[in-house]
CSV table of C-alpha atoms in Angstrom, one decimal:
chain,number,residue,atom,x,y,z
A,30,MET,CA,27.7,5.9,21.7
A,31,LEU,CA,27.1,3.5,18.8
A,32,THR,CA,29.5,0.6,19.1
A,33,GLU,CA,30.6,-1.7,16.3
A,34,SER,CA,28.6,-4.5,17.8
A,35,THR,CA,25.4,-2.3,17.9
A,36,LEU,CA,25.9,-1.2,14.3
A,37,GLU,CA,26.4,-4.8,13.1
A,38,ARG,CA,23.1,-5.9,14.8
A,39,LEU,CA,21.4,-2.8,13.3
A,40,ARG,CA,22.6,-3.9,9.8
A,41,ILE,CA,21.1,-7.3,10.3
A,42,LEU,CA,17.8,-6.0,11.6
A,43,THR,CA,17.4,-3.4,8.9
A,44,GLU,CA,18.0,-6.1,6.3
A,45,SER,CA,15.4,-8.3,7.9
A,46,ALA,CA,12.8,-5.4,7.9
A,47,LYS,CA,13.1,-4.6,4.2
A,48,TYR,CA,10.4,-7.0,3.0
A,49,ASP,CA,7.7,-5.0,4.7
A,50,VAL,CA,6.4,-2.3,2.3
A,51,SER,CA,3.5,-1.0,4.4
A,52,CYS,CA,5.4,1.9,5.8
A,53,SER,CA,5.0,4.8,3.5
A,54,SER,CA,2.6,7.8,3.4
A,55,SER,CA,1.7,8.7,7.0
A,56,GLY,CA,-0.9,11.4,6.4
A,57,THR,CA,-0.6,12.7,9.9
A,58,VAL,CA,0.3,16.1,11.3
A,59,ARG,CA,2.6,16.6,14.4
A,60,LYS,CA,3.4,20.3,14.7
A,61,GLY,CA,6.6,21.4,16.3
A,62,GLN,CA,6.2,21.9,20.1
A,63,GLN,CA,8.4,23.6,22.6
A,64,GLY,CA,10.7,21.1,24.4
A,65,MET,CA,10.0,18.4,21.7
A,66,LEU,CA,12.3,17.2,18.9
A,67,GLY,CA,10.9,16.8,15.4
A,68,ASN,CA,7.6,17.1,13.6
A,69,THR,CA,5.8,15.9,10.5
A,70,VAL,CA,5.7,19.1,8.6
A,71,GLY,CA,2.5,20.1,6.8
A,72,GLY,CA,1.0,16.6,7.2
A,73,MET,CA,3.1,15.2,4.3
A,74,GLY,CA,3.7,11.5,4.4
A,75,ILE,CA,6.8,9.9,5.7
A,76,CYS,CA,8.1,7.4,3.1
A,77,HIS,CA,11.3,5.9,1.8
A,78,SER,CA,11.9,8.3,-1.0
A,79,PHE,CA,9.6,11.3,-1.7
A,80,ALA,CA,6.7,13.0,0.0
A,81,ASP,CA,3.7,14.5,-1.9
A,82,ASP,CA,5.4,17.9,-2.3
A,83,GLY,CA,8.6,16.3,-3.7
A,84,ARG,CA,10.7,16.4,-0.5
A,85,CYS,CA,13.0,13.4,0.0
A,86,ILE,CA,12.2,11.9,3.3
A,87,SER,CA,14.1,9.3,5.3
A,88,LEU,CA,12.8,6.7,7.7
A,89,LEU,CA,14.6,4.3,10.0
A,90,LYS,CA,13.0,0.9,9.1
A,91,VAL,CA,14.2,-1.7,11.6
A,92,MET,CA,13.1,-4.7,13.6
A,93,LEU,CA,13.6,-5.0,17.4
A,94,THR,CA,14.5,-8.7,16.8
A,95,ASN,CA,14.4,-11.1,13.9
A,96,TYR,CA,14.1,-14.1,16.1
A,97,CYS,CA,10.5,-15.5,15.7
A,98,MET,CA,8.5,-18.3,17.3
A,99,TYR,CA,6.5,-18.7,14.1
A,100,ASP,CA,7.5,-20.7,11.0
A,101,CYS,CA,5.6,-18.9,8.1
A,102,ALA,CA,7.0,-20.3,4.8
A,103,TYR,CA,6.9,-17.0,3.0
A,104,CYS,CA,8.9,-15.1,5.7
A,105,ILE,CA,12.7,-14.6,5.6
A,106,ASN,CA,12.6,-14.5,9.5
A,107,ARG,CA,10.7,-17.7,10.0
A,108,ARG,CA,11.9,-20.0,12.8
A,109,SER,CA,13.4,-22.7,10.6
A,110,ASN,CA,15.4,-20.3,8.3
A,111,ASP,CA,19.2,-20.3,8.6
A,112,ILE,CA,20.0,-16.6,8.8
A,113,LYS,CA,21.9,-14.3,11.1
A,114,ARG,CA,19.9,-13.4,14.1
A,115,ALA,CA,20.1,-10.3,16.2
A,116,THR,CA,18.3,-8.4,18.9
A,117,LEU,CA,18.4,-4.8,20.2
A,118,SER,CA,17.5,-3.9,23.7
A,119,VAL,CA,14.8,-1.3,24.3
A,120,THR,CA,17.4,1.2,25.4
A,121,GLU,CA,19.6,0.6,22.4
A,122,LEU,CA,16.9,1.1,19.8
A,123,GLU,CA,15.8,4.3,21.5
A,124,GLU,CA,19.4,5.6,21.5
A,125,ILE,CA,19.9,4.7,17.8
A,126,THR,CA,16.7,6.5,16.8
A,127,MET,CA,17.6,9.7,18.7
A,128,GLU,CA,21.2,9.6,17.5
A,129,PHE,CA,20.2,9.2,13.9
A,130,TYR,CA,17.7,12.0,14.2
A,131,ARG,CA,20.3,14.3,15.7
A,132,ARG,CA,22.6,13.6,12.8
A,133,ASN,CA,19.8,14.4,10.4
A,134,TYR,CA,19.8,10.8,9.0
A,135,ILE,CA,16.1,10.2,9.6
A,136,GLU,CA,12.8,12.0,10.3
A,137,GLY,CA,10.8,9.1,11.6
A,138,LEU,CA,10.8,5.5,12.7
A,139,PHE,CA,9.1,2.3,11.3
A,140,LEU,CA,9.4,-0.4,14.0
A,141,SER,CA,8.5,-4.0,13.7
A,142,SER,CA,9.6,-7.2,15.4
A,143,GLY,CA,9.6,-11.0,15.3
A,144,VAL,CA,7.5,-12.6,17.9
A,145,VAL,CA,9.5,-14.0,20.8
A,146,ARG,CA,8.2,-15.9,23.9
A,147,ASN,CA,4.6,-14.7,23.4
A,148,PRO,CA,2.8,-11.8,21.7
A,149,ASP,CA,2.3,-9.8,24.9
A,150,TYR,CA,6.0,-10.0,25.8
A,151,THR,CA,7.0,-8.6,22.3
A,152,MET,CA,4.2,-6.0,22.2
A,153,GLU,CA,5.2,-4.8,25.7
A,154,ARG,CA,8.7,-4.0,24.5
A,155,LEU,CA,7.5,-2.3,21.4
A,156,ALA,CA,5.1,-0.2,23.4
A,157,ALA,CA,7.9,0.7,25.9
A,158,ILE,CA,10.0,2.0,23.0
A,159,VAL,CA,7.4,4.4,21.5
A,160,ARG,CA,6.4,5.5,25.0
A,161,ASP,CA,10.0,6.4,26.0
A,162,LEU,CA,10.6,8.1,22.7
A,163,ARG,CA,7.6,10.4,23.3
A,164,THR,CA,7.9,11.0,27.0
A,165,LYS,CA,11.6,10.5,27.9
A,166,HIS,CA,13.4,11.6,24.8
A,167,ARG,CA,10.6,14.1,23.7
A,168,PHE,CA,10.7,12.8,20.1
A,169,ASN,CA,7.8,14.4,18.1
A,170,GLY,CA,8.6,12.9,14.7
A,171,TYR,CA,6.6,10.2,12.8
A,172,ILE,CA,6.4,6.7,14.3
A,173,HIS,CA,4.8,3.7,12.5
A,174,LEU,CA,4.5,0.7,14.8
A,175,LYS,CA,3.7,-2.9,13.7
A,176,SER,CA,1.3,-4.4,16.2
A,177,ILE,CA,1.6,-8.0,17.2
A,178,PRO,CA,-1.3,-10.4,16.5
A,179,GLY,CA,-2.5,-11.9,19.8
A,180,ALA,CA,-1.3,-9.0,22.0
A,181,SER,CA,-3.7,-7.8,24.7
A,182,GLN,CA,-6.0,-4.8,24.3
A,183,GLU,CA,-4.2,-3.0,27.1
A,184,LEU,CA,-0.8,-3.1,25.3
A,185,LEU,CA,-2.3,-2.1,22.0
A,186,SER,CA,-4.0,0.9,23.6
A,187,GLU,CA,-0.8,1.9,25.3
A,188,ALA,CA,1.1,1.8,22.0
A,189,GLY,CA,-1.6,3.6,20.1
A,190,ARG,CA,-1.3,6.6,22.4
A,191,TYR,CA,2.2,7.3,21.1
A,192,ALA,CA,2.3,5.9,17.6
A,193,ASP,CA,1.1,7.8,14.5
A,194,ARG,CA,0.2,4.7,12.6
A,195,MET,CA,-0.2,1.1,13.5
A,196,SER,CA,-0.4,-1.9,11.1
A,197,VAL,CA,-1.1,-5.6,11.1
A,198,ASN,CA,-0.2,-7.5,7.9
A,199,ILE,CA,-2.8,-10.0,6.5
A,200,GLU,CA,-0.2,-11.3,4.1
A,201,ILE,CA,-2.4,-13.9,2.4
A,202,PRO,CA,-6.0,-13.1,1.2
A,203,LYS,CA,-7.6,-16.5,1.7
A,204,GLU,CA,-7.8,-18.4,5.0
A,205,GLU,CA,-7.0,-21.8,3.5
A,206,SER,CA,-3.9,-20.4,1.7
A,207,LEU,CA,-2.7,-18.8,4.9
A,208,LYS,CA,-3.2,-22.0,6.8
A,209,LEU,CA,-1.1,-23.8,4.2
A,210,LEU,CA,1.9,-21.5,4.5
A,211,ALA,CA,1.5,-20.4,8.1
A,212,PRO,CA,-0.4,-23.0,10.1
A,213,GLU,CA,0.2,-21.2,13.4
A,214,LYS,CA,-1.7,-18.1,12.1
A,215,SER,CA,-5.3,-17.3,11.2
A,216,HIS,CA,-7.2,-14.3,9.8
A,217,GLN,CA,-8.9,-14.0,13.1
A,218,SER,CA,-5.6,-13.4,14.8
A,219,VAL,CA,-5.0,-10.5,12.4
A,220,PHE,CA,-8.5,-9.0,12.4
A,221,GLN,CA,-8.8,-9.0,16.2
A,222,PRO,CA,-6.0,-6.3,16.7
A,223,MET,CA,-7.3,-4.4,13.7
A,224,LYS,CA,-10.7,-4.3,15.3
A,225,LEU,CA,-9.2,-3.2,18.7
A,226,ILE,CA,-7.2,-0.4,17.0
A,227,GLN,CA,-10.2,0.8,15.1
A,228,GLN,CA,-12.3,0.8,18.3
A,229,GLY,CA,-9.6,2.9,20.0
A,230,VAL,CA,-9.5,5.4,17.1
A,231,LEU,CA,-13.2,5.9,16.9
A,232,GLU,CA,-13.5,6.3,20.7
A,233,ASN,CA,-10.7,8.8,20.7
A,234,LYS,CA,-12.5,10.9,18.0
A,235,GLU,CA,-15.6,11.0,20.1
A,236,ASP,CA,-13.6,12.0,23.1
A,237,ARG,CA,-11.9,14.8,21.2
A,238,ARG,CA,-15.2,16.2,20.1
A,239,ARG,CA,-16.0,16.8,23.7
A,240,MET,CA,-12.5,17.7,25.0
A,241,SER,CA,-10.0,19.0,22.4
A,242,HIS,CA,-7.0,18.5,24.7
A,243,VAL,CA,-7.4,14.7,24.7
A,244,PRO,CA,-4.3,13.1,23.2
A,245,ARG,CA,-4.7,11.6,19.8
A,246,PHE,CA,-4.8,7.8,19.3
A,247,VAL,CA,-3.2,6.4,16.1
A,248,PRO,CA,-4.0,9.7,14.2
A,249,ALA,CA,-2.8,8.3,10.8
A,250,GLY,CA,-5.0,5.2,11.0
A,251,GLN,CA,-4.0,1.7,10.0
A,252,SER,CA,-2.4,0.0,7.0
A,253,THR,CA,-1.8,-3.6,6.0
A,254,GLN,CA,0.1,-5.7,3.4
A,255,MET,CA,-0.7,-8.7,1.2
A,256,ILE,CA,1.9,-10.8,-0.5
A,257,VAL,CA,1.4,-11.3,-4.3
A,258,GLY,CA,2.4,-14.5,-6.0
A,259,ALA,CA,3.2,-16.7,-2.9
A,260,THR,CA,0.0,-18.7,-3.4
A,261,SER,CA,-2.4,-19.5,-6.2
A,262,ASP,CA,-4.9,-16.9,-5.0
A,263,THR,CA,-6.2,-14.7,-7.8
A,264,ASP,CA,-6.2,-10.9,-8.2
A,265,ARG,CA,-9.9,-11.1,-7.6
A,266,ASP,CA,-9.3,-12.7,-4.2
A,267,ILE,CA,-6.8,-10.0,-3.3
A,268,LEU,CA,-9.0,-7.1,-4.4
A,269,ASN,CA,-12.1,-8.6,-2.7
A,270,MET,CA,-10.1,-8.6,0.6
A,271,SER,CA,-8.9,-5.0,-0.1
A,272,SER,CA,-12.4,-3.8,-0.8
A,273,MET,CA,-13.6,-5.3,2.4
A,274,LEU,CA,-10.8,-3.7,4.4
A,275,TYR,CA,-11.5,-0.2,2.9
A,276,THR,CA,-15.1,-0.4,4.3
A,277,GLN,CA,-13.5,0.0,7.7
A,278,PRO,CA,-13.3,3.7,8.7
A,279,THR,CA,-9.7,3.5,10.0
A,280,MET,CA,-8.0,1.6,7.1
A,281,ARG,CA,-5.9,4.0,5.1
A,282,ARG,CA,-3.9,1.8,2.8
A,283,VAL,CA,-3.5,-1.8,1.6
A,284,TYR,CA,0.0,-2.5,0.3
A,285,TYR,CA,0.9,-5.2,-2.2
A,286,SER,CA,4.3,-6.9,-2.1
A,287,GLY,CA,5.5,-9.1,-4.9
A,288,TYR,CA,6.7,-12.4,-3.4
A,289,VAL,CA,10.5,-12.6,-3.1
A,290,SER,CA,11.7,-16.3,-3.2
A,291,VAL,CA,13.3,-16.6,0.2
A,292,ASN,CA,12.6,-20.4,0.6
A,293,THR,CA,13.6,-22.5,-2.4
A,294,TYR,CA,13.3,-25.9,-0.8
A,295,ASP,CA,9.7,-25.7,0.3
A,296,SER,CA,7.3,-27.3,-2.1
A,297,ARG,CA,4.4,-25.2,-0.9
A,298,LEU,CA,5.9,-22.1,-2.5
A,299,PRO,CA,6.2,-21.2,-6.2
A,300,ILE,CA,9.6,-21.2,-8.0
A,301,LEU,CA,10.1,-17.6,-9.1
A,302,LYS,CA,13.0,-16.2,-11.1
A,303,GLN,CA,12.0,-12.7,-9.9
A,304,PRO,CA,9.2,-11.1,-8.0
A,305,PRO,CA,6.0,-10.5,-10.0
A,306,LEU,CA,6.5,-6.8,-10.2
A,307,VAL,CA,4.1,-6.1,-13.1
A,308,ARG,CA,1.3,-7.9,-11.3
A,309,GLU,CA,2.1,-5.9,-8.2
A,310,ASN,CA,1.9,-2.7,-10.1
A,311,ARG,CA,-1.5,-3.6,-11.7
A,312,LEU,CA,-2.8,-4.3,-8.2
A,313,TYR,CA,-1.8,-0.9,-7.1
A,314,GLN,CA,-3.5,0.6,-10.1
A,315,ALA,CA,-6.7,-1.4,-9.4
A,316,ASP,CA,-6.5,-0.3,-5.7
A,317,TRP,CA,-6.5,3.3,-7.0
A,318,LEU,CA,-9.6,2.6,-9.0
A,319,LEU,CA,-11.3,1.3,-5.9
A,320,ARG,CA,-10.4,4.2,-3.7
A,321,PHE,CA,-10.6,7.2,-6.0
A,322,TYR,CA,-12.4,6.3,-9.3
A,323,HIS,CA,-15.6,4.8,-7.8
A,324,PHE,CA,-15.1,1.3,-9.4
A,325,ASN,CA,-16.1,-1.9,-7.5
A,326,VAL,CA,-14.2,-5.1,-7.6
A,327,ASP,CA,-16.6,-6.9,-9.9
A,328,GLU,CA,-16.0,-4.3,-12.6
A,329,ILE,CA,-12.3,-4.7,-12.4
A,330,VAL,CA,-12.1,-8.5,-12.2
A,331,ASP,CA,-14.9,-11.1,-12.7
A,332,ASP,CA,-15.4,-14.8,-13.4
A,333,GLN,CA,-14.0,-14.5,-16.9
A,334,HIS,CA,-11.1,-12.3,-15.9
A,335,SER,CA,-10.1,-13.3,-12.3
A,336,ASN,CA,-6.5,-11.9,-12.8
A,337,LEU,CA,-5.6,-8.5,-14.1
A,338,ASP,CA,-4.3,-8.0,-17.6
A,339,LEU,CA,-0.5,-7.6,-17.4
A,340,GLU,CA,-0.3,-5.7,-20.7
A,341,LEU,CA,-3.0,-3.1,-19.9
A,342,ASP,CA,-3.8,-0.9,-16.9
A,343,PRO,CA,-7.1,-2.0,-15.2
A,344,LYS,CA,-9.1,1.0,-16.4
A,345,LEU,CA,-8.1,0.6,-20.0
A,346,ALA,CA,-8.8,-3.2,-19.8
A,347,TRP,CA,-12.3,-2.4,-18.4
A,348,ALA,CA,-13.0,0.1,-21.2
A,349,LEU,CA,-12.0,-2.4,-23.9
A,350,ARG,CA,-14.4,-5.0,-22.3
A,351,HIS,CA,-17.3,-2.4,-22.3
A,352,PRO,CA,-17.3,-0.6,-25.6
A,353,GLU,CA,-21.1,0.0,-25.2
A,354,TYR,CA,-20.2,2.7,-22.5
A,355,PHE,CA,-18.4,4.8,-25.1
A,356,PRO,CA,-17.9,7.3,-26.6
A,357,ILE,CA,-18.2,9.9,-23.8
A,358,ASP,CA,-19.0,13.5,-24.8
A,359,ILE,CA,-16.5,15.6,-22.9
A,360,ASN,CA,-18.7,18.6,-22.9
A,361,THR,CA,-21.8,17.0,-21.4
A,362,ALA,CA,-20.6,14.0,-19.4
A,363,ASP,CA,-20.8,14.1,-15.6
A,364,TYR,CA,-17.9,13.5,-13.3
A,365,GLU,CA,-18.6,9.8,-12.8
A,366,GLN,CA,-18.6,9.2,-16.5
A,367,LEU,CA,-15.4,11.1,-17.1
A,368,LEU,CA,-13.6,9.0,-14.5
A,369,ARG,CA,-14.3,5.9,-16.6
A,370,VAL,CA,-12.4,7.3,-19.6
A,371,PRO,CA,-8.8,5.9,-20.0
A,372,GLY,CA,-6.3,8.7,-19.9
A,373,LEU,CA,-8.4,10.9,-17.6
A,374,GLY,CA,-7.5,11.2,-13.9
A,375,THR,CA,-9.4,12.8,-11.0
A,376,LYS,CA,-7.7,16.1,-11.5
A,377,SER,CA,-8.3,16.4,-15.2
A,378,ALA,CA,-11.9,15.3,-14.7
A,379,TRP,CA,-12.5,18.2,-12.3
A,380,LEU,CA,-10.7,20.6,-14.6
A,381,ILE,CA,-13.1,19.5,-17.4
A,382,ILE,CA,-16.2,20.0,-15.3
A,383,ASN,CA,-15.1,23.5,-14.2
A,384,SER,CA,-13.7,24.7,-17.5
A,385,ARG,CA,-16.6,23.8,-19.8
A,386,ARG,CA,-18.8,26.3,-18.0
A,387,PHE,CA,-17.0,29.0,-20.0
A,388,GLY,CA,-17.2,27.3,-23.4
A,389,SER,CA,-16.9,24.1,-25.3
A,390,LEU,CA,-13.7,22.1,-24.9
A,391,THR,CA,-11.5,20.9,-27.7
A,392,SER,CA,-8.7,18.4,-27.9
A,393,TYR,CA,-6.2,21.2,-27.5
A,394,ASP,CA,-7.8,22.1,-24.2
A,395,LEU,CA,-7.7,18.5,-23.0
A,396,LYS,CA,-4.0,18.3,-23.8
A,397,LYS,CA,-3.3,21.4,-21.7
A,398,MET,CA,-5.2,19.8,-18.8
A,399,GLY,CA,-2.9,16.8,-18.9
A,400,VAL,CA,-5.3,14.3,-20.5
A,401,VAL,CA,-3.4,11.4,-22.1
A,402,MET,CA,-4.8,11.7,-25.6
A,403,LYS,CA,-3.0,8.7,-26.9
A,404,LYS,CA,-5.6,6.6,-24.9
A,405,ALA,CA,-8.5,9.0,-24.4
A,406,LYS,CA,-9.0,9.9,-28.1
A,407,TYR,CA,-10.6,6.5,-28.8
A,408,PHE,CA,-13.2,6.8,-26.1
A,409,ILE,CA,-14.4,10.5,-26.2
A,410,THR,CA,-15.9,13.0,-28.5
A,411,CYS,CA,-15.7,16.8,-28.5
A,412,HIS,CA,-16.4,19.4,-31.1
A,413,GLU,CA,-13.1,19.5,-33.0
A,414,LEU,CA,-11.4,16.3,-32.0
A,415,SER,CA,-10.7,15.0,-35.5
A,416,SER,CA,-9.3,18.2,-36.9
A,417,HIS,CA,-6.4,18.2,-34.5
A,418,PHE,CA,-5.0,15.0,-35.8
A,419,SER,CA,-3.4,14.2,-39.1
A,420,GLN,CA,-5.9,11.5,-39.7
A,421,PRO,CA,-9.5,11.3,-38.5
A,422,VAL,CA,-9.8,9.4,-35.1
A,423,VAL,CA,-11.9,6.3,-35.2
A,424,GLY,CA,-13.5,5.4,-31.9
A,425,ILE,CA,-13.7,2.1,-30.1
A,426,ASN,CA,-17.0,1.1,-31.5
A,427,GLU,CA,-15.9,1.6,-35.1
A,428,LEU,CA,-12.4,0.0,-34.6
A,429,HIS,CA,-13.6,-2.7,-32.2
A,430,PRO,CA,-11.7,-3.7,-29.0
A,431,GLU,CA,-9.7,-6.5,-30.6
A,432,ARG,CA,-8.3,-4.2,-33.2
A,433,LEU,CA,-7.8,-1.3,-30.8
A,434,ARG,CA,-5.9,-3.3,-28.2
A,435,PRO,CA,-2.6,-3.6,-30.3
A,436,LEU,CA,-2.6,0.2,-30.8
A,437,LEU,CA,-2.8,0.9,-27.0
A,438,VAL,CA,-0.2,-1.7,-25.8
A,439,SER,CA,3.4,-0.5,-26.1
A,440,LYS,CA,6.2,-2.8,-27.0
A,441,ALA,CA,7.8,-2.2,-23.6
A,442,GLU,CA,4.6,-3.3,-21.8
A,443,GLN,CA,4.4,-6.4,-24.0
A,444,MET,CA,7.9,-7.3,-23.2
A,445,ARG,CA,7.4,-6.8,-19.4
A,446,ALA,CA,4.2,-8.9,-19.5
A,447,ALA,CA,5.8,-11.6,-21.5
A,448,GLU,CA,8.7,-11.9,-19.2
A,449,GLU,CA,6.5,-12.2,-16.2
A,450,LYS,CA,4.2,-14.8,-17.9
A,451,GLN,CA,7.3,-16.9,-18.4
A,452,LEU,CA,7.9,-17.2,-14.6
A,453,LYS,CA,7.3,-20.7,-13.4
A,454,LEU,CA,4.5,-20.8,-10.8
A,455,ASP,CA,4.6,-24.3,-9.5
A,456,PHE,CA,2.5,-24.4,-6.4
A,457,GLY,CA,2.5,-28.2,-6.0
A,458,GLU,CA,-0.4,-30.4,-5.4
């Protein structure tokens, strides 16, 4: 039975958990089993709003406690902050999860916690919850568990046997910036549990090759999060960290969270009227280029452009800086070249590769494939491109990047970028 006191504590703890964005897209499959409750149907991701097939998915995102022994300046739950505090017992959180599932409120659980007493004490309680949900309550739905930096390998291994995904948040990309805002933490304290989880996943894969009945260990891999705008770190610093993390075989996603001003009296933090949402979006777009478009960090950001262009998406900004790469002939270019064209995605690039075997492609064909011709027309050639427009199309080399840029930036993008550039970023001395 959910009492009024329990619901009030639940409200406080769900409010405290909302700043962690690294909880969407599970990518795991848990088929329905006799005697078990729930499943992750078809391997579609659990997230706050929609799965890949358009289904609206719900997830209980909650902390076990928002008391914390650390005093990280960027965190709403830091030790010195004056907020309402609450704690749920292991049994209460298990009952809430199962009660919400039975009422069809949720399909999965995202569980994190502040660190109390010591990392092992907190991790032991988190591991007990996921173990009881699987073995005692027979819950077979999605579970994402935040692991606690500094916890022992035994506790991480125990939790990994029952969770679908585990994550440890880096938060700040550079060590010196992390030390400034969170003196009690270090990158080593974050990388160590990441390494232990990765080791467990890889060992489990080897075991399952020999014995298929071996239980899975963190089948959906790891994720992490970095805060954007809390420090003077550049987008290049952030993307270099992301690129390094993606070389690890178990890292599935790096999430970016625009800094929300939760501490207005600390001179170490910037004064922001609103979170840098445009910058956050550009980082997600750049992250997509790293993972699916075969770009490297130095192509997206460099010494002259250490921060992403707020008015243009990163691929379009790269194209304007490299006019010598264009125009690309749609009917002869290979897949790697097509991925570099603004307005073309991975799906449309494969459609072009497969379709042109049956004949030359025209601009009409490209439109049917979903190519964004408003952007692409300046960077490509095909047999009849000009005839499908009221005026002949002039490419980037004839028009020049500085004259082409105003044609590609919408007024809405200009306004959003201008508004974000007006934010006061005062990091102090």
